Amino acid sequence: MARRTRVAIVGAGISGVSTAAMLKHSGFDFTVFEQSAGPGGTWWDNTYPGCETDGRSLLYSFTFMPYDWSGTHAPQAELQQYTEDIIDHFGMRDRFRFSAKVDEAIWDEAHDRYRVRLAGGEAHEFEALVSALGILNVPKHPDWPGLDEFEGITFHSARWNHDVDLAGKSVAFVGTGSSGAQVVPKLAETAGHLYVYQRQPGWVLPKGERLFSPEEREELRHASALQRRWRRYKAYRLQKKLVVGTSNVSLALHKQVQDMALKFIEDEIEDPEIRKAVTPDYPLGCKRIVLASTFYRTLNHENVTLVPHAVERVTKDGIVSADGAERKVDVLITGTGFHPTRFLRTLDVKGCGGRSIHDFWNDDPRAFVGMTVPGFPNFFMCYGPNTNGGPGIMFMAEQQAKAIVRILRRLERRRGKAIDTRPAALDRYIRWIDAANRKHMSARFTGCTNYDFAPGGRAVLLWPRSGAYYGAMTRILPPLGMTVRR
Ligand SMILES: Cc1cc2nc3c(=O)[nH]c(=O)nc-3n(C[C@H](O)[C@H](O)[C@H](O)COP(=O)(O)OP(=O)(O)OC[C@H]3O[C@@H](n4cnc5c(N)ncnc54)[C@H](O)[C@@H]3O)c2cc1C
């Protein structure tokens, strides 16, 4: 059947690329707009030394595109290449427009289509719009007093400045989250002296990374679909144990994993003061667990100083921490994270009546099955509110891409012009999500602060159930909660 729906996808990270692959497979006409000069999203932007997945590469792959990963945890360059290879495998490079930032998309009610406007003014029309902007795309820059007057070099870990030669320099890295734990061991190899600023320690567990042997790679290349499924399942079970996170796990498992983390500190760090400084005073799982095998042992190095205090201010040639001490540095690198709960931060979508999605949300991002919003017809989100969980982002992204294709096919089958979400369906869904999340976050985590919560107070990132449950919901709920207008 000839397709009538033209689709604009904004973003060419793994979500945008997988949606493009599914649309291509189903014969839809689409264009992907990506602000960067190439695909990969997270894996295009984050090029800091040591950047790789903390999840297992077997899980960090689409079921429709198995890959010849070099090891248990894929490095950034391989992940970026994966997105290039998907584009070529599906023969869709001509559908991608790079260095093309979309500023806004406005629903034209008279003609049932979105007017998509790029930075620079160029505009195009599409019947449907998919946002695949990710949630860790806009770096969070600190606002420390004095930062503007700093005369050394400064940059964010997510926009690494490869022109700076760090050899022999006095370098400060601020942040000990997932990026910090990956980059610090690499920085310690080159910097003259490295100061690691830690506002609050995270719970750290070894990642268990290793390269696959040639035999393993050969075996994986020739594995049947069933064998691959079984391997993914085993990798999922292993990962689940390590990311006890906010899930409602048994007390015994929680204690077992927390004891493992405490023993890791004991085994790896020589100085009792440093051991104390890196031991969190909140239960494991309260915040995202950091998976890093070599971070702790790097703190033993002579040229590395852990500063277990927040940064208070910056001087023209140094950093003053909360304990009042000033340390002189040549280079200040901020590993201060992103804005995960600010969905669609770089894009304004205006729906029926010209209403902006940001006004609709009012700091409380909500979406039906994490994908659609009432009053915004033919608009879909990948990695939207409450879709962070299950067996990982790749599985969830694949479910979302398939759901978008199913919904668009339904729209075409019914010869409809627009498909929209019923407000009552969204309300019921959000009530369910909130209740499930409350149950999912066990009582022992009450009072935890972490990046799951939006300014409105709700946990807007977490998906509270299994991946299979999400997959089933993306099949069952849209036909019930969305109506087609002819
Ligand atoms: C350092 C780091 C490590 C991570 N490690 C893991 C991990 O191990 N496991 C895991 O599951 N997750 C990990 N994540 C999360 C990661 O973001 C997701 O796994 C995944 O890459 C998200 O893909 P995405 O396509 O949804 O979003 P992104 O990869 O963020 O892609 C979004 C794309 O949209 C583009 N874009 C944004 N706004 C516009 C606009 N207005 N116009 C045009 N283009 C736009 C961006 O340039 C970007 O290319 C990590 C994140 C970071 C930052």
PDB file of C-alpha atoms in Angstrom, residues 107 114 129 131 343-344 349-352 355-362 364-382 384-385 407 418-427 429-430 478 481-483:
ATOM      1  CA  TRP A 107       0.613  21.829  14.128  1.00  0.00           C
ATOM      2  CA  TYR A 114       3.359  20.001  11.219  1.00  0.00           C
ATOM      3  CA  LEU A 129       6.534  14.345  13.921  1.00  0.00           C
ATOM      4  CA  SER A 131      11.050  13.751  18.693  1.00  0.00           C
ATOM      5  CA  PHE A 343      12.152  16.816  28.090  1.00  0.00           C
ATOM      6  CA  LEU A 344      12.248  18.471  24.651  1.00  0.00           C
ATOM      7  CA  VAL A 349       6.270  21.697  19.719  1.00  0.00           C
ATOM      8  CA  LYS A 350       3.011  23.605  19.361  1.00  0.00           C
ATOM      9  CA  GLY A 351      -0.163  21.553  19.099  1.00  0.00           C
ATOM     10  CA  CYS A 352      -3.867  22.351  18.734  1.00  0.00           C
ATOM     11  CA  ARG A 355      -0.325  25.602  22.664  1.00  0.00           C
ATOM     12  CA  SER A 356       3.298  24.834  23.486  1.00  0.00           C
ATOM     13  CA  ILE A 357       4.027  21.406  24.932  1.00  0.00           C
ATOM     14  CA  HIS A 358       6.112  23.102  27.625  1.00  0.00           C
ATOM     15  CA  ASP A 359       3.054  25.083  28.767  1.00  0.00           C
ATOM     16  CA  PHE A 360       0.994  21.901  28.756  1.00  0.00           C
ATOM     17  CA  TRP A 361       3.559  20.176  30.951  1.00  0.00           C
ATOM     18  CA  ASN A 362       4.331  23.098  33.216  1.00  0.00           C
ATOM     19  CA  ASP A 364       5.493  18.057  35.003  1.00  0.00           C
ATOM     20  CA  PRO A 365       6.288  16.061  31.833  1.00  0.00           C
ATOM     21  CA  ARG A 366       3.651  13.416  31.130  1.00  0.00           C
ATOM     22  CA  ALA A 367       3.036  11.222  28.122  1.00  0.00           C
ATOM     23  CA  PHE A 368       0.715   8.346  27.308  1.00  0.00           C
ATOM     24  CA  VAL A 369       2.861   5.167  27.225  1.00  0.00           C
ATOM     25  CA  GLY A 370       5.750   7.659  27.410  1.00  0.00           C
ATOM     26  CA  MET A 371       5.074   8.639  23.797  1.00  0.00           C
ATOM     27  CA  THR A 372       2.024  10.798  23.052  1.00  0.00           C
ATOM     28  CA  VAL A 373       0.341  13.887  24.524  1.00  0.00           C
ATOM     29  CA  PRO A 374      -3.324  14.986  24.130  1.00  0.00           C
ATOM     30  CA  GLY A 375      -3.720  18.047  21.917  1.00  0.00           C
ATOM     31  CA  PHE A 376      -0.571  17.185  19.958  1.00  0.00           C
ATOM     32  CA  PRO A 377      -1.900  15.015  17.107  1.00  0.00           C
ATOM     33  CA  ASN A 378       0.445  12.818  15.088  1.00  0.00           C
ATOM     34  CA  PHE A 379       3.265  13.624  17.498  1.00  0.00           C
ATOM     35  CA  PHE A 380       5.399  10.919  19.130  1.00  0.00           C
ATOM     36  CA  MET A 381       8.285  10.912  21.549  1.00  0.00           C
ATOM     37  CA  CYS A 382      11.107   8.416  21.883  1.00  0.00           C
ATOM     38  CA  GLY A 384       9.903  10.240  26.671  1.00  0.00           C
ATOM     39  CA  PRO A 385       8.670  10.563  30.261  1.00  0.00           C
ATOM     40  CA  ILE A 407      -0.040   3.800  15.009  1.00  0.00           C
ATOM     41  CA  ALA A 418      -4.904  12.857  12.585  1.00  0.00           C
ATOM     42  CA  ILE A 419      -4.598  10.596  15.590  1.00  0.00           C
ATOM     43  CA  ASP A 420      -4.689  12.057  19.075  1.00  0.00           C
ATOM     44  CA  THR A 421      -4.610  10.853  22.662  1.00  0.00           C
ATOM     45  CA  ARG A 422      -7.694  11.064  24.863  1.00  0.00           C
ATOM     46  CA  PRO A 423      -6.983  13.296  27.894  1.00  0.00           C
ATOM     47  CA  ALA A 424      -8.712  10.766  30.169  1.00  0.00           C
ATOM     48  CA  ALA A 425      -6.432   8.002  28.861  1.00  0.00           C
ATOM     49  CA  LEU A 426      -3.359  10.048  29.764  1.00  0.00           C
ATOM     50  CA  ASP A 427      -4.739  10.826  33.238  1.00  0.00           C
ATOM     51  CA  TYR A 429      -2.055   6.155  32.638  1.00  0.00           C
ATOM     52  CA  ILE A 430      -0.255   8.696  34.824  1.00  0.00           C
ATOM     53  CA  PRO A 478      -2.668   3.080  21.842  1.00  0.00           C
ATOM     54  CA  GLY A 481      -6.440   5.567  24.300  1.00  0.00           C
ATOM     55  CA  MET A 482      -5.990   7.233  20.921  1.00  0.00           C
ATOM     56  CA  THR A 483      -8.690   8.327  18.469  1.00  0.00           C
TER      57      THR A 483
END
